[in-house]
CSV table of C-alpha atoms and ligand atoms in Angstrom, one decimal:
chain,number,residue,atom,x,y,z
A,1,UNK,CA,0.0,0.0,0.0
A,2,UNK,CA,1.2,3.6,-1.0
A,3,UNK,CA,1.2,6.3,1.6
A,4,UNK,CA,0.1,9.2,-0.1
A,5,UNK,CA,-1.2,11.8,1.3
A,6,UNK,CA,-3.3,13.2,-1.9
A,7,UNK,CA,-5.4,9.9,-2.2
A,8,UNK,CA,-8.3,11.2,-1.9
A,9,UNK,CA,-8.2,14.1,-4.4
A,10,UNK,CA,-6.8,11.5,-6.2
A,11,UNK,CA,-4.8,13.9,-8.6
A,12,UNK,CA,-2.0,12.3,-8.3
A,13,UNK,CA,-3.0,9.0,-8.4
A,14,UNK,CA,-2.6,7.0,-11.9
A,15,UNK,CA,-6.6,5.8,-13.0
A,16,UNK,CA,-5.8,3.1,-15.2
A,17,UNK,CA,-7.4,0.1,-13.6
A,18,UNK,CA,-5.2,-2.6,-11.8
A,19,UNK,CA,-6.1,-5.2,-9.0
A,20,UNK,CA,-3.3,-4.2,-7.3
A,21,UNK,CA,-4.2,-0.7,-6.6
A,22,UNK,CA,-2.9,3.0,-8.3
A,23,UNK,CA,-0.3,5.1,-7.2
A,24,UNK,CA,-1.4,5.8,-3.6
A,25,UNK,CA,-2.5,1.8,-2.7
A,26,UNK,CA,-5.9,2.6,-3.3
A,27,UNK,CA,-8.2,0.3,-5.3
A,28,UNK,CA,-8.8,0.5,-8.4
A,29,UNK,CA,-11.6,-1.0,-10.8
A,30,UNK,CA,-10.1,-3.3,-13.5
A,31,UNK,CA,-12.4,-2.8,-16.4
A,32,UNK,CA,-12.3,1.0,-16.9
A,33,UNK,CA,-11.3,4.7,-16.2
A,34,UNK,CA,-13.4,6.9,-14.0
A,35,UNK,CA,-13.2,10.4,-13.4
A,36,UNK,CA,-14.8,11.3,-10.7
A,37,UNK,CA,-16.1,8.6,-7.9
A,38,UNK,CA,-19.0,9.8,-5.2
A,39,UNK,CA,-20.1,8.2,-2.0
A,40,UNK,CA,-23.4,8.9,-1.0
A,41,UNK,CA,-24.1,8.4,2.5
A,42,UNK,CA,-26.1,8.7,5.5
A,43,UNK,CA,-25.8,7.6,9.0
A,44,UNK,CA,-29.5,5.9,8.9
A,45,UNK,CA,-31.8,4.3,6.7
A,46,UNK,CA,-34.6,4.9,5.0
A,47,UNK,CA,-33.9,9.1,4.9
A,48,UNK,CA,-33.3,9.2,1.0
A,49,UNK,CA,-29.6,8.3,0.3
A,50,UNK,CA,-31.0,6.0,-2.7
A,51,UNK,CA,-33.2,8.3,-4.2
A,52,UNK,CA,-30.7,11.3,-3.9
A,53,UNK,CA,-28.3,8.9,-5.7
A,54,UNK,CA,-30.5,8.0,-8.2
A,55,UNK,CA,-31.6,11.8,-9.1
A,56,UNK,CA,-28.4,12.9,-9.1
A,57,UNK,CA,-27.0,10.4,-11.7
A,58,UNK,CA,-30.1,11.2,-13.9
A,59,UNK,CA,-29.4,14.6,-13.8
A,60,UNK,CA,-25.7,13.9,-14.5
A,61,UNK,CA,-26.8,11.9,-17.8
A,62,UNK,CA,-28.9,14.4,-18.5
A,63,UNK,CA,-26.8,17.1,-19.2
A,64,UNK,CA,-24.4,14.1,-21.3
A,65,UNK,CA,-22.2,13.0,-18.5
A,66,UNK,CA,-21.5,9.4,-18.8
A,67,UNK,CA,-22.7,7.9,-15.3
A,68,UNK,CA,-22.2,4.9,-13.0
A,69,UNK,CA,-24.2,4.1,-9.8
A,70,UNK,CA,-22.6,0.8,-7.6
A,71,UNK,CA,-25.3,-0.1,-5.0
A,72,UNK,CA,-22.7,-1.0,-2.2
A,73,UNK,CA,-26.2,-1.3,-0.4
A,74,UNK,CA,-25.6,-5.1,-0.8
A,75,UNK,CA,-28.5,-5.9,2.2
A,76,UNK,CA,-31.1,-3.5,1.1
A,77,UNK,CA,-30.2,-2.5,-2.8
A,78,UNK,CA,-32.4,-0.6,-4.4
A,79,UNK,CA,-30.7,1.2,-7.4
A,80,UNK,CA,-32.3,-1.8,-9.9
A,81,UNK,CA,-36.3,-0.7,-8.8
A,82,UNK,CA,-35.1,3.1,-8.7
A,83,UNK,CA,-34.7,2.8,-12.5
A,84,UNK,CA,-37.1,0.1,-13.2
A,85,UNK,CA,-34.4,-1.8,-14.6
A,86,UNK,CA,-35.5,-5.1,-11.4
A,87,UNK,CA,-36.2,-7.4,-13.9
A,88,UNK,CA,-32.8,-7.3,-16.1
A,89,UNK,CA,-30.1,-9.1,-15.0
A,90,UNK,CA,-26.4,-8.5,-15.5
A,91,UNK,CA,-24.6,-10.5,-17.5
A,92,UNK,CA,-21.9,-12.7,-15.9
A,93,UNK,CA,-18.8,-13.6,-17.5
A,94,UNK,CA,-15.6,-16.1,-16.6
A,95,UNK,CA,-13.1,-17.8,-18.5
A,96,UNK,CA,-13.3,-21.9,-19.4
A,97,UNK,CA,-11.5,-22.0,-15.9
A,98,UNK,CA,-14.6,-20.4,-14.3
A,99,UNK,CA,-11.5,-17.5,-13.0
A,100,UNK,CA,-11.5,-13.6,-14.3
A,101,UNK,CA,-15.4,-13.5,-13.8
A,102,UNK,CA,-16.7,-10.0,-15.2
A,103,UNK,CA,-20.0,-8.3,-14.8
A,104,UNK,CA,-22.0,-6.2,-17.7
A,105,UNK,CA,-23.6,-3.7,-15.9
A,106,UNK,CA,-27.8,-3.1,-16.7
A,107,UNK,CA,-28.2,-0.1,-18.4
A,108,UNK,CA,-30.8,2.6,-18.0
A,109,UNK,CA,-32.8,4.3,-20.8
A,110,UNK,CA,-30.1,7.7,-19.8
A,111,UNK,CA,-27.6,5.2,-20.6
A,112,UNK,CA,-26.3,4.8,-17.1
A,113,UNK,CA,-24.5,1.5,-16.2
A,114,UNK,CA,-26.0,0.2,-13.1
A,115,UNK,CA,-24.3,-2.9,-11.0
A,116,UNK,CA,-25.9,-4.1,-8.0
A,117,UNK,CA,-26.5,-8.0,-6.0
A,118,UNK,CA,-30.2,-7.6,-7.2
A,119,UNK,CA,-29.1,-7.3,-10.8
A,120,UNK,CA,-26.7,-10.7,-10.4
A,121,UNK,CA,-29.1,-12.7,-8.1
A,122,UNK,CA,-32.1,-14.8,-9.3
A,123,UNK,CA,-34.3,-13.7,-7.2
A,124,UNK,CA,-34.9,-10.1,-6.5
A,125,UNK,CA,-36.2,-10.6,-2.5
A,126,UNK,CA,-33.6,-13.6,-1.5
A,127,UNK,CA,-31.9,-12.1,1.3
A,128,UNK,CA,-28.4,-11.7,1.2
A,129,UNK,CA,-27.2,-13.6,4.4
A,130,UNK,CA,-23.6,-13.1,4.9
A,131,UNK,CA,-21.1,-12.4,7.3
A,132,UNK,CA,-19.0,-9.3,7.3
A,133,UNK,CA,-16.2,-10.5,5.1
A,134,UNK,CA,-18.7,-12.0,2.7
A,135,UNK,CA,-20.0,-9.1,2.1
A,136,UNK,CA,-16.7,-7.3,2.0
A,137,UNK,CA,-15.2,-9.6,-0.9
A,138,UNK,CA,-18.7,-9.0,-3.3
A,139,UNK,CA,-18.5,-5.3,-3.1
A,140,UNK,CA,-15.3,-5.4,-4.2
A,141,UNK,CA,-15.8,-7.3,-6.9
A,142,UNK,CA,-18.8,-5.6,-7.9
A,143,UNK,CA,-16.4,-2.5,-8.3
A,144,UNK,CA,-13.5,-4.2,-9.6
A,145,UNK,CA,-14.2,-6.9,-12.1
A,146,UNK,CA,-17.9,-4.4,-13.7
A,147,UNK,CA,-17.3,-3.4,-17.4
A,148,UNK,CA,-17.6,0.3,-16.3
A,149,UNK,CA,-15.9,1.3,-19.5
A,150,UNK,CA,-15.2,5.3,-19.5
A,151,UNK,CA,-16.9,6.9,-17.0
A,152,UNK,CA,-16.8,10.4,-16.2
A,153,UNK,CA,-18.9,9.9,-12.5
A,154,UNK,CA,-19.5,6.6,-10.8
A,155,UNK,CA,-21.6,6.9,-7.5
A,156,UNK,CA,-21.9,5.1,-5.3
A,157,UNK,CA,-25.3,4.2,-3.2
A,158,UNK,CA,-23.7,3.0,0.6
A,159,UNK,CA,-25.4,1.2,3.0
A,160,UNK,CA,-26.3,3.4,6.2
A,161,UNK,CA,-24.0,3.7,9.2
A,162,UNK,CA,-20.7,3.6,9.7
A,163,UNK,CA,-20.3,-0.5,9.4
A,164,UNK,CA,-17.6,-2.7,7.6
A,165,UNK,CA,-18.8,-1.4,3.7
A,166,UNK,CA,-18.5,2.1,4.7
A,167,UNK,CA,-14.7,1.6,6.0
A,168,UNK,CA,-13.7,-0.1,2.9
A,169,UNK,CA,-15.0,2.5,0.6
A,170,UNK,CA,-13.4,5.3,2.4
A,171,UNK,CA,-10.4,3.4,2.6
A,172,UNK,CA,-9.7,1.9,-0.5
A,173,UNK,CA,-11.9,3.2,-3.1
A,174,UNK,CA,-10.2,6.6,-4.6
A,175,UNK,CA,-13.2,9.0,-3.7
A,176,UNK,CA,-13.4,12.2,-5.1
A,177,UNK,CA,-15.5,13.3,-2.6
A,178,UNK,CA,-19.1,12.5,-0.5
A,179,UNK,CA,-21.9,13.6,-0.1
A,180,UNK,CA,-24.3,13.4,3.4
A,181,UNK,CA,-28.2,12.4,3.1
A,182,UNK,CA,-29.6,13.3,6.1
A,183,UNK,CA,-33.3,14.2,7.3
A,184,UNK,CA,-33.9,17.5,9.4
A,185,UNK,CA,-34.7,15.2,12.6
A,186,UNK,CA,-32.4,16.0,15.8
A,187,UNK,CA,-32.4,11.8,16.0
A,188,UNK,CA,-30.8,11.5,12.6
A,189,UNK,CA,-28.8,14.1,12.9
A,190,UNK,CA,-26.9,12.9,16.0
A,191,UNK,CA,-26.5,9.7,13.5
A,192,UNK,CA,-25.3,11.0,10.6
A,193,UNK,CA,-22.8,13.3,12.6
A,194,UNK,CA,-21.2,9.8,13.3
A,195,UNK,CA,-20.5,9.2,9.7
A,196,UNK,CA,-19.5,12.7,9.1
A,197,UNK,CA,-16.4,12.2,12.1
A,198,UNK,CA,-16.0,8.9,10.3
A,199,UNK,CA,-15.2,11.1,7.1
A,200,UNK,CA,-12.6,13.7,9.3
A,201,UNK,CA,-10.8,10.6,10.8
A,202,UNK,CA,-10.1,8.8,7.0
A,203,UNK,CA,-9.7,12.0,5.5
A,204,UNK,CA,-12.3,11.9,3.1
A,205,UNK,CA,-13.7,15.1,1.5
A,206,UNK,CA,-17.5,15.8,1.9
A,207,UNK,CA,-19.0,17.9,-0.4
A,208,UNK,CA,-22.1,18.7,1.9
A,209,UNK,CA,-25.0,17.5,3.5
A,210,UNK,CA,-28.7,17.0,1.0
A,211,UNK,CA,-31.4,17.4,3.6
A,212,UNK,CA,-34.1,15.4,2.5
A,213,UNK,CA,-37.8,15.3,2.9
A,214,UNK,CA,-37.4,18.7,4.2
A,215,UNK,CA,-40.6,19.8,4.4
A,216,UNK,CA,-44.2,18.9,1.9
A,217,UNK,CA,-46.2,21.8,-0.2
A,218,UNK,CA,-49.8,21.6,0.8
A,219,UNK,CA,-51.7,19.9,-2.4
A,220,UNK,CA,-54.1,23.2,-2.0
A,221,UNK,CA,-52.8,26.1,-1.2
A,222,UNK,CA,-49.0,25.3,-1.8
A,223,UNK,CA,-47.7,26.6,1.9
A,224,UNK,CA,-44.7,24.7,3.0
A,225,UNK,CA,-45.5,22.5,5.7
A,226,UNK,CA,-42.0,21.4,8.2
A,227,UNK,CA,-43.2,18.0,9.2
A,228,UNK,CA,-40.2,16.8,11.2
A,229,UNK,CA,-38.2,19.9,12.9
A,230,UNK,CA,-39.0,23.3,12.6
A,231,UNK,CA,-35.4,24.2,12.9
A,232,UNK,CA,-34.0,25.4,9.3
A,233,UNK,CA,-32.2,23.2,7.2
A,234,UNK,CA,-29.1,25.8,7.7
A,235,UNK,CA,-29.4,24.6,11.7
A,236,UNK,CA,-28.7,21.1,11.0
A,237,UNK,CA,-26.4,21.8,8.2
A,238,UNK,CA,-24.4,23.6,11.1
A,239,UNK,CA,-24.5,21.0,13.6
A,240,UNK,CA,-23.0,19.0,11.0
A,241,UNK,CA,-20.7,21.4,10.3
A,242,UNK,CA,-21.1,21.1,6.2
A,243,UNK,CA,-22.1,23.4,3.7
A,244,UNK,CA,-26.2,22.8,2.8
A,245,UNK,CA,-26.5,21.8,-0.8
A,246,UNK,CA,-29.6,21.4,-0.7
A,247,UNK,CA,-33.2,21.0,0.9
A,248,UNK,CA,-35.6,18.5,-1.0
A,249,UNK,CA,-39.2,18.6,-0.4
A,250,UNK,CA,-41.5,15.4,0.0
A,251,UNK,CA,-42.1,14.9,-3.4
A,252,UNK,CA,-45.7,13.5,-4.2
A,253,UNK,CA,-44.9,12.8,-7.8
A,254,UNK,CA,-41.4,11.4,-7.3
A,255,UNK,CA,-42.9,8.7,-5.1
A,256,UNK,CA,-45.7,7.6,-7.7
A,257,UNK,CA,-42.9,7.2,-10.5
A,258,UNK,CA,-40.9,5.4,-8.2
A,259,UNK,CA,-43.4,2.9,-7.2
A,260,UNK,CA,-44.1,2.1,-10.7
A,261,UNK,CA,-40.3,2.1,-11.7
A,262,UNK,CA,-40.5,5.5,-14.1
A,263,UNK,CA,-38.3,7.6,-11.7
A,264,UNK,CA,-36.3,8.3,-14.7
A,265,UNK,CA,-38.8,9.1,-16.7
A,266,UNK,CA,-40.5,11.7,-14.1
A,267,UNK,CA,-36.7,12.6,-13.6
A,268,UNK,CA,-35.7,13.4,-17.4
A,269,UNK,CA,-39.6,15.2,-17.6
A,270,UNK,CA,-38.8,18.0,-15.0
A,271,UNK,CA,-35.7,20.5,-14.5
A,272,UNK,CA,-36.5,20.4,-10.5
A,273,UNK,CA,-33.3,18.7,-9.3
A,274,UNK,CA,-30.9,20.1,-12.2
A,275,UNK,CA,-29.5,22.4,-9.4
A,276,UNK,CA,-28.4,19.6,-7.5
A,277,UNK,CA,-25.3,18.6,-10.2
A,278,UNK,CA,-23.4,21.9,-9.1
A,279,UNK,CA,-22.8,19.7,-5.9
A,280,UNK,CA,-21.1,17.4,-7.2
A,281,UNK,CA,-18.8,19.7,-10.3
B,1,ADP,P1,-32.3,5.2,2.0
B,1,ADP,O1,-31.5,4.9,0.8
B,1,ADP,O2,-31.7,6.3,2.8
B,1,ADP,O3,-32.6,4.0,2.8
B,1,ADP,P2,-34.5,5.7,0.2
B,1,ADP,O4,-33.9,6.6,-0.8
B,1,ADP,O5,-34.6,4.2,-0.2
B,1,ADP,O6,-33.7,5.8,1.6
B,1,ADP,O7,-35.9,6.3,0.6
B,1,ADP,C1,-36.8,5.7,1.5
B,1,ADP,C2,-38.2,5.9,1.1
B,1,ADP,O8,-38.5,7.2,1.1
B,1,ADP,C3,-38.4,5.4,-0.4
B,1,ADP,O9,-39.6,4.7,-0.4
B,1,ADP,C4,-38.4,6.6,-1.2
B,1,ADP,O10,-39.2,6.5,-2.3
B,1,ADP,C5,-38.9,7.7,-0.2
B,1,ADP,N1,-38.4,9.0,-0.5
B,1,ADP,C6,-37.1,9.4,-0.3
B,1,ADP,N2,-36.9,10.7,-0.6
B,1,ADP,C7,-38.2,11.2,-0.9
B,1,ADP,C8,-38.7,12.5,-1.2
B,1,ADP,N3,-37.9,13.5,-1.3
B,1,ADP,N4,-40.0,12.6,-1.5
B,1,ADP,C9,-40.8,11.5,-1.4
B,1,ADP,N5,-40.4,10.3,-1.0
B,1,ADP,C10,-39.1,10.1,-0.8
């Protein structure tokens, strides 16, 4: 392992793909060169981390970027039903030796290569039930050994917390940056401050915090309603002690597309989120 001190801007680390790792020890995938690679992470579940990953790389591939998403969420994916691609799977390669497996990821209609365990599994709702390690070894070879080709952004959807995945991919994936999802919830926040000390000890630059489901606009008069915390999103932001990118409203329409798989079609329909790609630039 190198001991470089730049990792993590990762200018001065070679990109070219090798098991080994680049320049500074860190990991690098096999099967192609990528610009710019984003964690996206929250300290908890279930407060958006997914769906801000999955707007922000359809707004990336809107505007012609080519785009990546790895769902390192290897218990609870959810990239593959995001883009309605659940019922593809990826196709699986190895030599006549059964060695040098590779994975083709799914694409979406935008174009963007998706790889994640529900896309290489039979079964969309097996369980994944796996120690650690286990878990460890697949993520890494979902990264490694994917036909990612040339990509200029590949983010990545982490699990919540600040468990086993979420050390190795701030410790040996070459991140360009992260971003925090967090929900304006004094609870959460005290969580997701744990992952944001995680990202000061390894050194790992955060780009800011998305505070999601920020508040709703009443369906008949259009007043914003706060239903968690009154406190502003600036508040939180500060407690965190990150610059706010942004604050995303409960998003009626979003969750309809969702549910029937068309988030990228809602996604490529509106210019709502389009901001949100300045976060990540
Ligand atoms: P996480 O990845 O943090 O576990 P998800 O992105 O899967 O969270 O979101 C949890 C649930 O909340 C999903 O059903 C998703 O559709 C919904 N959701 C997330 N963000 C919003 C939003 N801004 N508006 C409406 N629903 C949302």
């Amino acid at each position: 392992m190198g001991n470089c001190s730049t990792c993590a801007s990762k200018s001065s680390c070679s990109k070219k793909g090798s098991a080994e790792g680049d320049s500074c020890g860190k990991m690098m995938p096999k099967y192609g060169e990528i610009k710019n690679i984003i964690g996206i992470i929250s300290g908890k579940g279930g407060v958006g981390k997914s769906t801000v990953t999955g707007i922000m790389a359809t707004e990336l591939a809107k505007k012609g970027f080519k785009v990546g998403v790895l769902d390192a969420d290897i218990t609870g994916p959810s990239m593959p039903r995001f883009f309605g691609i659940n019922n593809e799977r990826a196709k699986i390669l190895s030599d006549e030796n059964g060695e040098n497996i590779t994975f083709t990821p799914v694409s979406t209609k935008l174009g963007i290569k998706v790889i994640s365990i529900n896309l290489l599994t039979e079964i969309e709702d097996q369980p994944v039930i796996w120690r650690g390690p286990v878990i460890n070894g697949v993520l890494n070879q979902m990264y490694q050994d994917t036909k990612w080709g040339e990509l200029d952004y590949l983010l990545i959807d982490m699990p919540p917390g600040t468990g086993d995945i979420a050390l190795t991919v701030m410790q040996s994936f070459p991140l360009t940056s992260m971003i925090i999802v967090s929900t304006p919830q004094d609870m959460v926040s005290m969580i997701v401050k744990k992952v944001v000390i995680m990202t000061e000890k390894l050194e790992v630059p955060v780009k800011g915090v998305v505070e999601n489901m920020s508040y709703i606009d009443c369906l008949n008069c259009g007043e914003k309603t706060r239903i968690f915390s009154k406190k502003p999103a600036a508040e939180h932001a500060q407690y965190l002690g990150l610059p706010l990118i942004a604050e995303l409203p409960i998003n009626l329409d979003l969750v309809e597309s969702l549910e029937e798989g068309l988030a990228e079609d809602y996604l490529i329909n509106t210019d709502k989120y389009t901001f949100l790609i300045d976060s990540v630039k």
